[in-house]
PDB file of N, CA and C in Angstrom:
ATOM      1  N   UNK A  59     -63.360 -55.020 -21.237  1.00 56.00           N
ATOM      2  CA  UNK A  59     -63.548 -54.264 -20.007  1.00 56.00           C
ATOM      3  C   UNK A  59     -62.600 -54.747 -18.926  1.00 56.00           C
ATOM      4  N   UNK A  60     -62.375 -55.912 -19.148  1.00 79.00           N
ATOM      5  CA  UNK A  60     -61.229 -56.593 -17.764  1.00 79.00           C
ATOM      6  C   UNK A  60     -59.945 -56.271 -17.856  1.00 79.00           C
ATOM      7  N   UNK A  61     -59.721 -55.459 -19.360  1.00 86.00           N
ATOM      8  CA  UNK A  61     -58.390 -54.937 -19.294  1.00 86.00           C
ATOM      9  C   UNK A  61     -58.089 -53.597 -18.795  1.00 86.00           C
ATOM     10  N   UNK A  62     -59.058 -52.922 -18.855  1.00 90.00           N
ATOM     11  CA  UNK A  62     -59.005 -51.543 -17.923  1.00 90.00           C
ATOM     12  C   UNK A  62     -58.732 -51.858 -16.395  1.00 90.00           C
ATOM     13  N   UNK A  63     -59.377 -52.727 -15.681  1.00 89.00           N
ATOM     14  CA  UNK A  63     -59.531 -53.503 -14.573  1.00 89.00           C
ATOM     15  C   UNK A  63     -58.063 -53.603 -14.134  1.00 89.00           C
ATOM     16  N   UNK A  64     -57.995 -54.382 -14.776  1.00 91.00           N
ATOM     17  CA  UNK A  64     -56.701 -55.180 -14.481  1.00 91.00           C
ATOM     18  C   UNK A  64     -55.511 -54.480 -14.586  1.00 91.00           C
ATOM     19  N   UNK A  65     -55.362 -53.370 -15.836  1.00 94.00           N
ATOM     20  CA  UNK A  65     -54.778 -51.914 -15.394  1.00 94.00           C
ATOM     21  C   UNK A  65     -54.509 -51.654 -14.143  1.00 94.00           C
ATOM     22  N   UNK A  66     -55.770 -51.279 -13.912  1.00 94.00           N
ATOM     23  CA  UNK A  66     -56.018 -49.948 -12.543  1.00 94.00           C
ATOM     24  C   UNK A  66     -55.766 -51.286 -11.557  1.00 94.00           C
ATOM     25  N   UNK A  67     -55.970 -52.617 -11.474  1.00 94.00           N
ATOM     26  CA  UNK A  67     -55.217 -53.171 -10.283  1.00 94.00           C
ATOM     27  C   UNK A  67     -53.637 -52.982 -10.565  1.00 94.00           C
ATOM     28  N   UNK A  68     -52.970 -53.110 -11.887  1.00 94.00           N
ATOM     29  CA  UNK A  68     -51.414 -52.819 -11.203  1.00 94.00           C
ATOM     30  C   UNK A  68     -51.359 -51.272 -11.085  1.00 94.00           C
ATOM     31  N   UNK A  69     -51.968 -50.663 -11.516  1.00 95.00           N
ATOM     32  CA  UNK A  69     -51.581 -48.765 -11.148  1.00 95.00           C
ATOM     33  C   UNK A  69     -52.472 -49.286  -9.034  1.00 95.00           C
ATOM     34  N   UNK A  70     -53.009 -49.355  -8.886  1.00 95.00           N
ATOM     35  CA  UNK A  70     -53.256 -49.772  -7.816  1.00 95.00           C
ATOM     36  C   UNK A  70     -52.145 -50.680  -6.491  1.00 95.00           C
ATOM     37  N   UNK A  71     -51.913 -51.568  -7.115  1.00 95.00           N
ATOM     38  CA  UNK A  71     -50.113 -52.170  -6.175  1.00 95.00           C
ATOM     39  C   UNK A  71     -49.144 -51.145  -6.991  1.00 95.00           C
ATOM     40  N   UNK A  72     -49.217 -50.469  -7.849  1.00 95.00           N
ATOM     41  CA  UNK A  72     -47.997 -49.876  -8.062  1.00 95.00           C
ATOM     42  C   UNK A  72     -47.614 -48.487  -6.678  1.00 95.00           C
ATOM     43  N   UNK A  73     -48.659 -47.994  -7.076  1.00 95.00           N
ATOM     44  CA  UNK A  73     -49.619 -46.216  -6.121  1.00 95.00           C
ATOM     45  C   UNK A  73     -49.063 -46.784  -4.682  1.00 95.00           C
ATOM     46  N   UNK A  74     -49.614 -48.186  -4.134  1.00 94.00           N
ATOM     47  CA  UNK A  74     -49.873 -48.541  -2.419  1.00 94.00           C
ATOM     48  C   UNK A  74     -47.612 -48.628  -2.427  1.00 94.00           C
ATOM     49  N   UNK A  75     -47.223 -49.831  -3.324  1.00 93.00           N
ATOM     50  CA  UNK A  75     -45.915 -49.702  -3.123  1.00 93.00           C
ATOM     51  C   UNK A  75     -45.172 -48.191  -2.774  1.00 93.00           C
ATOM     52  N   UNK A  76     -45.328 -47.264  -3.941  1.00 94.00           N
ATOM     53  CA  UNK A  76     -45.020 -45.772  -3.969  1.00 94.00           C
ATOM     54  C   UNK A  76     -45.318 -45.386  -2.687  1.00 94.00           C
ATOM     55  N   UNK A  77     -46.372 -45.699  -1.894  1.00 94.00           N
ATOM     56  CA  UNK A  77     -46.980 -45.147  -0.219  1.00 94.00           C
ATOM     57  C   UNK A  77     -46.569 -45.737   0.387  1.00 94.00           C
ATOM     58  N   UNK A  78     -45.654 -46.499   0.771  1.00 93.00           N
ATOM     59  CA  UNK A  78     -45.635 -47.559   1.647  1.00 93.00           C
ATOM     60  C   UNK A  78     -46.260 -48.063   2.215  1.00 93.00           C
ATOM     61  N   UNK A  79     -47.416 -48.540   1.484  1.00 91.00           N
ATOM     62  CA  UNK A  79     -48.705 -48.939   1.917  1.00 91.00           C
ATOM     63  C   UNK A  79     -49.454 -49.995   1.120  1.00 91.00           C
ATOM     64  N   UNK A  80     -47.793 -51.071   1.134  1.00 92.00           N
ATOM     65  CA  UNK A  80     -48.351 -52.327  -0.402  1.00 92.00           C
ATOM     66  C   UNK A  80     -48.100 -53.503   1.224  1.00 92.00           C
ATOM     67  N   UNK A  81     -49.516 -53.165   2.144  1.00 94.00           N
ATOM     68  CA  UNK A  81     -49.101 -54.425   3.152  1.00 94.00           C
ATOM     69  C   UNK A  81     -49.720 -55.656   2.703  1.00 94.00           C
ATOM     70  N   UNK A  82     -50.138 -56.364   3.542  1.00 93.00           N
ATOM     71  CA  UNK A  82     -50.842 -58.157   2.669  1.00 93.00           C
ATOM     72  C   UNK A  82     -52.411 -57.392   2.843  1.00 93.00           C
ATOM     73  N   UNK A  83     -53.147 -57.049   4.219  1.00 93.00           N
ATOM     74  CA  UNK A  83     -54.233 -56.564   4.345  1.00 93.00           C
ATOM     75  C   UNK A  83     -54.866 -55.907   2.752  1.00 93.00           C
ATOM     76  N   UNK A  84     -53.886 -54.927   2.508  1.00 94.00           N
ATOM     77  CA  UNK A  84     -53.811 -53.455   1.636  1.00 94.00           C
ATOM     78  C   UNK A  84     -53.534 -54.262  -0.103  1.00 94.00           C
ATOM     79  N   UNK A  85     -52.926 -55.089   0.097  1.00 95.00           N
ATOM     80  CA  UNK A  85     -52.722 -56.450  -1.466  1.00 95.00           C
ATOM     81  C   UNK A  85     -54.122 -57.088  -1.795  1.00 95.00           C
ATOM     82  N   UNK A  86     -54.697 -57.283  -0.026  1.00 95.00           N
ATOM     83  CA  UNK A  86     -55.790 -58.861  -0.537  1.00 95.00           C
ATOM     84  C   UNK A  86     -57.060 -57.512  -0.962  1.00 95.00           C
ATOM     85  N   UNK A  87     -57.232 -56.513  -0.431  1.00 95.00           N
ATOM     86  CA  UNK A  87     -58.364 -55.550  -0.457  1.00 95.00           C
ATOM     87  C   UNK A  87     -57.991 -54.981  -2.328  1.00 95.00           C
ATOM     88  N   UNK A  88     -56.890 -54.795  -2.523  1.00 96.00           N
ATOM     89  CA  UNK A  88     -56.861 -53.699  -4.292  1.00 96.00           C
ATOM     90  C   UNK A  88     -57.103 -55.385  -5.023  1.00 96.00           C
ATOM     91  N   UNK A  89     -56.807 -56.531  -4.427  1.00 95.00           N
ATOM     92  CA  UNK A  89     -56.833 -57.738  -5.791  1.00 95.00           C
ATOM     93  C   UNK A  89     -58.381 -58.352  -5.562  1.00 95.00           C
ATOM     94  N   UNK A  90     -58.848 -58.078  -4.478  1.00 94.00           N
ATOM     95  CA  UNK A  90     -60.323 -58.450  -3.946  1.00 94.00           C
ATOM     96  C   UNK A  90     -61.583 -57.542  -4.907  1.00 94.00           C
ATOM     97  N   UNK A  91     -60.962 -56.137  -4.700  1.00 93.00           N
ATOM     98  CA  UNK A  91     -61.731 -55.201  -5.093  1.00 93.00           C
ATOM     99  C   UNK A  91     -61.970 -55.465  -6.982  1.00 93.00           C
ATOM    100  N   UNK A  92     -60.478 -55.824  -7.790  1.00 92.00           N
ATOM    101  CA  UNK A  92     -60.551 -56.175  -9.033  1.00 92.00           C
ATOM    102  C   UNK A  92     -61.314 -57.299  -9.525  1.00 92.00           C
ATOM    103  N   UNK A  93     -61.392 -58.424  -8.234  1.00 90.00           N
ATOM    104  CA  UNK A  93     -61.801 -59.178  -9.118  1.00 90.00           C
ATOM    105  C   UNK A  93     -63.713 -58.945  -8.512  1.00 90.00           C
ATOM    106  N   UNK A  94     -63.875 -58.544  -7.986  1.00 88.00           N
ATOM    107  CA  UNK A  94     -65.349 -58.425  -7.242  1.00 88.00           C
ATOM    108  C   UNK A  94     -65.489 -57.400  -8.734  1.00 88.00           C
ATOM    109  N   UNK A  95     -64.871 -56.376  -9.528  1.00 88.00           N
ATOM    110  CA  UNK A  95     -65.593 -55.677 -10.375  1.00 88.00           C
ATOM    111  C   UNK A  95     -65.616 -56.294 -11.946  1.00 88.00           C
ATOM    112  N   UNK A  96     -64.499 -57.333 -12.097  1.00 86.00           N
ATOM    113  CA  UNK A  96     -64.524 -58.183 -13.024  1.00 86.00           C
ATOM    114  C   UNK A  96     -66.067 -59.030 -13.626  1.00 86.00           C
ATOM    115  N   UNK A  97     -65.942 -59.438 -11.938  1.00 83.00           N
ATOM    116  CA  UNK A  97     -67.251 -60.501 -12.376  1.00 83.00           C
ATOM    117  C   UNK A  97     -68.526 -59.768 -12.312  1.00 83.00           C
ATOM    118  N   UNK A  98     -68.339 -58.551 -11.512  1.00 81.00           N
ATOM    119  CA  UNK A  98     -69.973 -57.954 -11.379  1.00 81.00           C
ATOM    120  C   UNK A  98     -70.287 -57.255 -13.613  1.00 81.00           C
ATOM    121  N   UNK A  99     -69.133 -57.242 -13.905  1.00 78.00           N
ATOM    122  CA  UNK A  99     -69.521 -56.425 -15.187  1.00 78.00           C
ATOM    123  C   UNK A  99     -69.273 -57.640 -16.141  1.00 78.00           C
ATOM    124  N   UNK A 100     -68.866 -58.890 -16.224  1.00 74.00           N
ATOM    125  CA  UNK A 100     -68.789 -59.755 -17.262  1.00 74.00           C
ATOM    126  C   UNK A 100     -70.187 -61.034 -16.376  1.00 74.00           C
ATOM    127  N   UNK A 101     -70.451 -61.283 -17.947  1.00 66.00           N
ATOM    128  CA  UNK A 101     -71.191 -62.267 -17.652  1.00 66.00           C
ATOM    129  C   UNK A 101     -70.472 -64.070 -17.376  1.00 66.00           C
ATOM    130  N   UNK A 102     -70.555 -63.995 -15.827  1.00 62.00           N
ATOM    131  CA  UNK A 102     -69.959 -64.905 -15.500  1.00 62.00           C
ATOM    132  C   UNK A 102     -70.589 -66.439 -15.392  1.00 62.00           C
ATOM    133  N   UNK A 103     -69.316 -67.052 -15.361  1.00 62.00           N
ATOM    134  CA  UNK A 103     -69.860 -68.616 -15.744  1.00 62.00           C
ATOM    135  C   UNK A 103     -68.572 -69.328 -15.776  1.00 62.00           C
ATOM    136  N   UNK A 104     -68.323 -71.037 -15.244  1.00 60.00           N
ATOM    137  CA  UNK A 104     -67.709 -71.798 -14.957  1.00 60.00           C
ATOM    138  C   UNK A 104     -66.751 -71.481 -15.899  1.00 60.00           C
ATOM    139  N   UNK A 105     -66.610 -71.907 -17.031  1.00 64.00           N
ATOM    140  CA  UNK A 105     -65.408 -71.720 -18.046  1.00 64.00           C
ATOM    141  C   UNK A 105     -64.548 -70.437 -18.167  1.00 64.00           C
ATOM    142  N   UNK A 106     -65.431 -69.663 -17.401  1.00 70.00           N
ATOM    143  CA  UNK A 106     -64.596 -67.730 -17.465  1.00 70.00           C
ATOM    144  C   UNK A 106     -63.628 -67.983 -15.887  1.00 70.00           C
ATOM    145  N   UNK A 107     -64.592 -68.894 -15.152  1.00 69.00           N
ATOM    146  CA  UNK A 107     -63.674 -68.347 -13.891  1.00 69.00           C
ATOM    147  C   UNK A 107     -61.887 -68.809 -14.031  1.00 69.00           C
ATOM    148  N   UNK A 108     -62.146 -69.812 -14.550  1.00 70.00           N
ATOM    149  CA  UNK A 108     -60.526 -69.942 -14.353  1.00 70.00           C
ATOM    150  C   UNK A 108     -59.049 -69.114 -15.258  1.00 70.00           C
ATOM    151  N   UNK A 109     -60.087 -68.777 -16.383  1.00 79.00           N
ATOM    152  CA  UNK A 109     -59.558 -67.171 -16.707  1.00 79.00           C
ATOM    153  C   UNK A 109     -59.991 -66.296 -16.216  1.00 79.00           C
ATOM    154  N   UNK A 110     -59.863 -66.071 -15.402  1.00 80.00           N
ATOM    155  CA  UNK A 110     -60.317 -64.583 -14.608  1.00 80.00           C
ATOM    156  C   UNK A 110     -59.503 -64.987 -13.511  1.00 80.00           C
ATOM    157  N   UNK A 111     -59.407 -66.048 -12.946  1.00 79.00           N
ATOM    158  CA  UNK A 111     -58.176 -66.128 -11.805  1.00 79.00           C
ATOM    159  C   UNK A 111     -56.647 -66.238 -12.476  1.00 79.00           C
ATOM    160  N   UNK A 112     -56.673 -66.798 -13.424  1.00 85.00           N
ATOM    161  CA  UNK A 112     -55.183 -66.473 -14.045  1.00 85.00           C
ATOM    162  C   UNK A 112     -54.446 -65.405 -14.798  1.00 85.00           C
ATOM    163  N   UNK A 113     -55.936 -64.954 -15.341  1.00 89.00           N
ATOM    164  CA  UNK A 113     -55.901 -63.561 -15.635  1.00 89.00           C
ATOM    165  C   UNK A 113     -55.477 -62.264 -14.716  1.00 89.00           C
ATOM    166  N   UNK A 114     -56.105 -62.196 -13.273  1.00 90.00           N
ATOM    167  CA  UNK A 114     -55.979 -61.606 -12.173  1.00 90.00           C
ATOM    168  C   UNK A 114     -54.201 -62.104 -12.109  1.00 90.00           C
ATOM    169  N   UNK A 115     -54.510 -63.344 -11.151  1.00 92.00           N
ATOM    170  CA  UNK A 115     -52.926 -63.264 -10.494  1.00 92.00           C
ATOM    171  C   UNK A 115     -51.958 -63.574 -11.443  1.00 92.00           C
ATOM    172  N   UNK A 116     -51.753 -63.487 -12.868  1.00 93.00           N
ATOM    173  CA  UNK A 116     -50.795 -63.229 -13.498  1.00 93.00           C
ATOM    174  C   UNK A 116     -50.808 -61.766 -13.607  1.00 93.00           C
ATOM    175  N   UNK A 117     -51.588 -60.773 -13.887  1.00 94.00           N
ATOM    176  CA  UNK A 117     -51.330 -59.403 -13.125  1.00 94.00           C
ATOM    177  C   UNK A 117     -50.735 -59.443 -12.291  1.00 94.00           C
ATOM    178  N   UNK A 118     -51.304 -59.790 -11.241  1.00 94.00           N
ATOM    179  CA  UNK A 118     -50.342 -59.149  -9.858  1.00 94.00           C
ATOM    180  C   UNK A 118     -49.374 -59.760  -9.590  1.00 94.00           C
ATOM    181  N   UNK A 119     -48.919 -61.225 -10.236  1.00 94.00           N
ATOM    182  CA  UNK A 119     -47.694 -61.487  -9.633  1.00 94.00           C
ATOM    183  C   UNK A 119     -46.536 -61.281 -10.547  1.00 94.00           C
ATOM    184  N   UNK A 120     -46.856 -60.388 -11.893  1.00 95.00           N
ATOM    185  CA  UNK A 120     -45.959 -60.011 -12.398  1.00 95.00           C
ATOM    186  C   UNK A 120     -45.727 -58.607 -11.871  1.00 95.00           C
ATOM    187  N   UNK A 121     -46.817 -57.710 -11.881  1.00 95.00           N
ATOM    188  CA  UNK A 121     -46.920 -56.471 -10.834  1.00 95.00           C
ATOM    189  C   UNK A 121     -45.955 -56.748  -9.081  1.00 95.00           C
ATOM    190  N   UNK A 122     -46.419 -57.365  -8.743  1.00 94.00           N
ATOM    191  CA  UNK A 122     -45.348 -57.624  -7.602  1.00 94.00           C
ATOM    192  C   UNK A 122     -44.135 -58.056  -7.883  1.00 94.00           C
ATOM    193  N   UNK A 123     -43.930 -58.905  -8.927  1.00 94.00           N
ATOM    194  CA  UNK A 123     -42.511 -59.573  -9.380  1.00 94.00           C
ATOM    195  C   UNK A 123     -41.688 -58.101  -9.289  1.00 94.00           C
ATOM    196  N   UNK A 124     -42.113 -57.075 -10.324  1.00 94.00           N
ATOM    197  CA  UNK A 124     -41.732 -55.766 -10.891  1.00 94.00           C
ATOM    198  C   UNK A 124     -41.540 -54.570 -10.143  1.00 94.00           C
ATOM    199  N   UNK A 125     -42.143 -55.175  -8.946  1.00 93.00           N
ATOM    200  CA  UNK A 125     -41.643 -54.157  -8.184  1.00 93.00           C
ATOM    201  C   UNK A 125     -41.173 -54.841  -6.642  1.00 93.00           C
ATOM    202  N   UNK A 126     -40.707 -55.821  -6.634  1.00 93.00           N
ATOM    203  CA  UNK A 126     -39.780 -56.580  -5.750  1.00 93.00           C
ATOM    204  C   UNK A 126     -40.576 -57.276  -4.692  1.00 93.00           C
ATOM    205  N   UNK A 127     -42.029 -57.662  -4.922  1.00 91.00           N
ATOM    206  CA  UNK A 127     -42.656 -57.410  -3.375  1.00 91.00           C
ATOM    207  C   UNK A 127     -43.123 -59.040  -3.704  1.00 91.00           C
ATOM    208  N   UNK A 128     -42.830 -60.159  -4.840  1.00 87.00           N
ATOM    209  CA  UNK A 128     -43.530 -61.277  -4.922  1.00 87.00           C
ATOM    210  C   UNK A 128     -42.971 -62.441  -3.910  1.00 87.00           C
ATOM    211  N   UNK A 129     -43.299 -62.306  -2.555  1.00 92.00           N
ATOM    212  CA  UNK A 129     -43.564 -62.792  -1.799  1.00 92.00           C
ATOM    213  C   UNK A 129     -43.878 -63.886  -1.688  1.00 92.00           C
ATOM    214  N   UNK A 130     -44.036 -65.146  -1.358  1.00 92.00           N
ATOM    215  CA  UNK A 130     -45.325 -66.253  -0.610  1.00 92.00           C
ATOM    216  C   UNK A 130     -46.045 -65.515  -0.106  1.00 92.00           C
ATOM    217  N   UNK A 131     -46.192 -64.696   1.204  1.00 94.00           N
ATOM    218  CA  UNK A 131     -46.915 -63.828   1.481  1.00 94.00           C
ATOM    219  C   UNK A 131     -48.218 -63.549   0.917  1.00 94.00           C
ATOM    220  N   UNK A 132     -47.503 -62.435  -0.197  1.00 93.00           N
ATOM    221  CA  UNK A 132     -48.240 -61.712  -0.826  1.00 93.00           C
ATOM    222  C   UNK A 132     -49.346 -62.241  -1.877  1.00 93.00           C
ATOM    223  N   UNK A 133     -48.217 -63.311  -2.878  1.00 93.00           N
ATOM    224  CA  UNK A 133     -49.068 -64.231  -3.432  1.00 93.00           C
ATOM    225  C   UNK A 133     -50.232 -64.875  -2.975  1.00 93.00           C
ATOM    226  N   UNK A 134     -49.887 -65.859  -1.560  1.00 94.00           N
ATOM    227  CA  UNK A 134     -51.217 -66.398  -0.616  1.00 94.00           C
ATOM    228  C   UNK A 134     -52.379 -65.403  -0.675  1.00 94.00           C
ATOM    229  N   UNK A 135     -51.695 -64.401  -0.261  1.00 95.00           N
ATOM    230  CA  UNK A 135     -52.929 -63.250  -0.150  1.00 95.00           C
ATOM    231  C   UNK A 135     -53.698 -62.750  -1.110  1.00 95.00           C
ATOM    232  N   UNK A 136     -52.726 -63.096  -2.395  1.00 94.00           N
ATOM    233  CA  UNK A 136     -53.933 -62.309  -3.619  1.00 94.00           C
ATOM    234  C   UNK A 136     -54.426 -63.146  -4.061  1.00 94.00           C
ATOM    235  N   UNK A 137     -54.419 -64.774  -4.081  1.00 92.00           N
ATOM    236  CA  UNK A 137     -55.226 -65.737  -4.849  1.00 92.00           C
ATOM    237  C   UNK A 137     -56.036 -66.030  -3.404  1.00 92.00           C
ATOM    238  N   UNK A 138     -56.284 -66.227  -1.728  1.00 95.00           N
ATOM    239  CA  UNK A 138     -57.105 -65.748  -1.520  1.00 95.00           C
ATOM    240  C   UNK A 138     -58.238 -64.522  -1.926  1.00 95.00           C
ATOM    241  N   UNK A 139     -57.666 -63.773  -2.293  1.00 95.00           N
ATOM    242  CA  UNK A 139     -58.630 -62.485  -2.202  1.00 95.00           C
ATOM    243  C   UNK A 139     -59.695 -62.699  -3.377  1.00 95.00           C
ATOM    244  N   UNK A 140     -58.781 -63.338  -4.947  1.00 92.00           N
ATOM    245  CA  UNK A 140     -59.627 -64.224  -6.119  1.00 92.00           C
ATOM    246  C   UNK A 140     -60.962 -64.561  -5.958  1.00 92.00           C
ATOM    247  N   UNK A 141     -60.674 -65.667  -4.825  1.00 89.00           N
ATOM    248  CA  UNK A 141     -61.524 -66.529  -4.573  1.00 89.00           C
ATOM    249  C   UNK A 141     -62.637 -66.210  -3.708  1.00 89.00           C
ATOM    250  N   UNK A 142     -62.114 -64.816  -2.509  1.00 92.00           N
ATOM    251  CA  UNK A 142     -62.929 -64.393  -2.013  1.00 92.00           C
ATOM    252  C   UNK A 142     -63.845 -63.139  -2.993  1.00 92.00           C
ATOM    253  N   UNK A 143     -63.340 -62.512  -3.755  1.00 89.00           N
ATOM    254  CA  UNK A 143     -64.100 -61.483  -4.579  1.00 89.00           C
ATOM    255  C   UNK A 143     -65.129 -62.326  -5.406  1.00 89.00           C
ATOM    256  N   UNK A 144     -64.461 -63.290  -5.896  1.00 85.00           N
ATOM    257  CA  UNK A 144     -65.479 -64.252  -6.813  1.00 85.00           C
ATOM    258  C   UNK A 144     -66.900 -64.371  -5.965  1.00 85.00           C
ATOM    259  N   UNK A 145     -66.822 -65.028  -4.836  1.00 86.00           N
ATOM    260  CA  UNK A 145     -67.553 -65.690  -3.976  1.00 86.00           C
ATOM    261  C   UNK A 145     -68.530 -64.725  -3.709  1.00 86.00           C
ATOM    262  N   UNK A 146     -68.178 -63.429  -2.873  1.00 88.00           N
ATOM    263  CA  UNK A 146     -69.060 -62.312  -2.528  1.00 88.00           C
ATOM    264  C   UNK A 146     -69.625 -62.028  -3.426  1.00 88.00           C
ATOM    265  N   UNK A 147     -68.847 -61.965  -4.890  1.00 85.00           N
ATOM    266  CA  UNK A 147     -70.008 -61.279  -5.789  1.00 85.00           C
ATOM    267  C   UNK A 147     -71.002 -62.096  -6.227  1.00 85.00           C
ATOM    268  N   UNK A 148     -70.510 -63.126  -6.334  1.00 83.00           N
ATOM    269  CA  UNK A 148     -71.670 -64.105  -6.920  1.00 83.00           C
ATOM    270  C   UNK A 148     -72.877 -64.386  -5.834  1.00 83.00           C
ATOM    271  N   UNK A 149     -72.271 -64.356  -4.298  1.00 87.00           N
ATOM    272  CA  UNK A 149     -73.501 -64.238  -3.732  1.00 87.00           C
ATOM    273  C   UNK A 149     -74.237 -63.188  -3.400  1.00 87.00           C
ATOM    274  N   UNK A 150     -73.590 -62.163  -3.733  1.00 87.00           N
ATOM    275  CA  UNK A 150     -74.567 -60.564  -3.775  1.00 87.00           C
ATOM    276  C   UNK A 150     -75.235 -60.986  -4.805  1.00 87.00           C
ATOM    277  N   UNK A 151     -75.172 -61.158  -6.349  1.00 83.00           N
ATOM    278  CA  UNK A 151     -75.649 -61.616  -7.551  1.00 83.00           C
ATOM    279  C   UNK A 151     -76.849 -62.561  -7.416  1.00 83.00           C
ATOM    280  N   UNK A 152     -76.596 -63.440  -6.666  1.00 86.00           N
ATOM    281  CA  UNK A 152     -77.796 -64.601  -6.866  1.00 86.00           C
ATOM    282  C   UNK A 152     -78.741 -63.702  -5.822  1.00 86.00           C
ATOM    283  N   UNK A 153     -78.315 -63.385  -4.771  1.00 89.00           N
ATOM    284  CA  UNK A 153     -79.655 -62.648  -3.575  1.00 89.00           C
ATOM    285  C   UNK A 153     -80.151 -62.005  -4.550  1.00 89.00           C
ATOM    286  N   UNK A 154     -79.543 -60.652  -5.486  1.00 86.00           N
ATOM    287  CA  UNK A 154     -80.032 -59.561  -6.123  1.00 86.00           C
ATOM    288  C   UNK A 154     -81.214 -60.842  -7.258  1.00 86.00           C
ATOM    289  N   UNK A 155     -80.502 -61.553  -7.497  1.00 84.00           N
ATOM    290  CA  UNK A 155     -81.638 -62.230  -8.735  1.00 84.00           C
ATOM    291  C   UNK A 155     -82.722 -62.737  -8.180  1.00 84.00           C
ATOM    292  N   UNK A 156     -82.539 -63.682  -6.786  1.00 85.00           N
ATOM    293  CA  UNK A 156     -83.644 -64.208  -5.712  1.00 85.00           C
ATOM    294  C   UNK A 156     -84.306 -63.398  -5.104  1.00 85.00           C
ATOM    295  N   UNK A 157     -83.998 -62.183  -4.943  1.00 88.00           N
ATOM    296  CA  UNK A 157     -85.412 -61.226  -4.371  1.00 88.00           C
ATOM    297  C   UNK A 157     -86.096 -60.859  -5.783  1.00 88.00           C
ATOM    298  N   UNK A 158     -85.480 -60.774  -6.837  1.00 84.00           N
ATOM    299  CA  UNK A 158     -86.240 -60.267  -8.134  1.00 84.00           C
ATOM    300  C   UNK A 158     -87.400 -61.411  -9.127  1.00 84.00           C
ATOM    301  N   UNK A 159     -86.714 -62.633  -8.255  1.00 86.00           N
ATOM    302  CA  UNK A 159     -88.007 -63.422  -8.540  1.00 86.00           C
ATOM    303  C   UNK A 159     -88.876 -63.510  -7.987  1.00 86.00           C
ATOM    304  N   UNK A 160     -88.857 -63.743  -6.211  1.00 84.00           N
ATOM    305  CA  UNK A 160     -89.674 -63.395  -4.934  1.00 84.00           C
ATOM    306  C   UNK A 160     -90.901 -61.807  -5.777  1.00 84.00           C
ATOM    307  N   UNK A 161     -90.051 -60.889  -5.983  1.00 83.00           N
ATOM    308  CA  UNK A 161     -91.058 -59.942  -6.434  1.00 83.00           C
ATOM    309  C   UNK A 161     -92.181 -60.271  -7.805  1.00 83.00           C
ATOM    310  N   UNK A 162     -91.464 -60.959  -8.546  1.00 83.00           N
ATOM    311  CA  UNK A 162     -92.222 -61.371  -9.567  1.00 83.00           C
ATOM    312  C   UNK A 162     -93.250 -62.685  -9.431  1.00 83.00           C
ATOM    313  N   UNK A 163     -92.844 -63.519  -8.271  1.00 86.00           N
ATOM    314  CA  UNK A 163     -94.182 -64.449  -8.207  1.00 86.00           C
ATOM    315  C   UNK A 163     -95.042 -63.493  -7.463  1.00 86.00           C
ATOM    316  N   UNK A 164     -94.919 -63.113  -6.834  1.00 83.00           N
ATOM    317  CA  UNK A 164     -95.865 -61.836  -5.806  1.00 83.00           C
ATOM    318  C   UNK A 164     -96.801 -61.078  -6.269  1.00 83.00           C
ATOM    319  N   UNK A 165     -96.125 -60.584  -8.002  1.00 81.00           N
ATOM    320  CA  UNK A 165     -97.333 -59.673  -8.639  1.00 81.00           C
ATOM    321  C   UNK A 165     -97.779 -60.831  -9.476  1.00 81.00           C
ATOM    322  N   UNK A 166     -96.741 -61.812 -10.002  1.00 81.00           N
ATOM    323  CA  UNK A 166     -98.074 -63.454 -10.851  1.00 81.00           C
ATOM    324  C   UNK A 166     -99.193 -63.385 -10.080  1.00 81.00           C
ATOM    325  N   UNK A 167     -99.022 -64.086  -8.791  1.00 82.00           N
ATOM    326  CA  UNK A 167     -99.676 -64.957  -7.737  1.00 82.00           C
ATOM    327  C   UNK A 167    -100.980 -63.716  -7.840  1.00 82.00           C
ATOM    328  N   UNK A 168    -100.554 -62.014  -7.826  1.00 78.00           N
ATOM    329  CA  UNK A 168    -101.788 -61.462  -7.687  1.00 78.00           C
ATOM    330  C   UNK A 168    -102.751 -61.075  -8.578  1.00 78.00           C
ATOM    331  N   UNK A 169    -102.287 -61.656  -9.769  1.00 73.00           N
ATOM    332  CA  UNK A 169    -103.069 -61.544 -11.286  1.00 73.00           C
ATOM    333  C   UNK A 169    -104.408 -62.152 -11.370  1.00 73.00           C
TER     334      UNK A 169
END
C-alpha cells in the first residue's frame, strides 16, 4: 500500500512543480500529507519508522533531484514534514485508542 502512496507523493511534487506551485510551505504539506497516510494504513511500530522515513525522503529527494528543485531548502522541509506527519498521526491514533478504552471501562464498571 505505501507504494501507491509514495507514487501519488511524486505525481504530487511533480503536478505542484508543473503549477508553479512546488514552494517549501506546498513541499512540507504533499510530504506531510504522505507520510500522515502511510502510517494511518500500516501497522506502525519502532522498526517500520525508520523505513518509512527513508522510504519517504528517498522519494522525494530523488523526485526533487529530477526535477531540479533538491534544495537544502526543500530537503529541510520534507524530513521536517516526516517527522511531523509521523507525530500527528500517532497522536490522533493513541487519543482515538484512549477514548475507546475510557468507553469500554464505562460499560465494564456498569456490569
Amino acid at each position: 500500500m505505501s507504494e501507491k502512496i509514495l507514487e501519488k507523493l511524486k505525481t504530487d511534487l511533480e503536478t505542484a512543480k508543473e503549477t508553479n506551485d512546488l514552494t517549501l510551505s506546498n513541499i512540507g504539506q504533499i510530504v506531510k500529507e504522505a507520510t500522515s497516510k502511510i502510517v494511518q494504513e500500516l501497522k506502525f511500530n519502532k522498526e517500520m519508522s525508520e523505513d518509512l522515513a527513508d522510504d519517504v525522503m528517498c522519494t522525494v529527494t530523488a523526485t526533487l533531484k529530477e526535477l531540479g528543485e533538491d534544495t537544502k531548502e526543500n530537503i529541510k522541509v520534507s524530513s521536517e514534514a516526516v517527522i511531523d506527519g509521523v507525530n500527528e498521526t500517532l497522536k490522533k491514533q493513541y487519543h482515538e485508542k484512549n477514548q475507546n478504552y475510557k468507553r469500554y471501562i464505562i460499560l465494564y464498571q456498569k456490569r
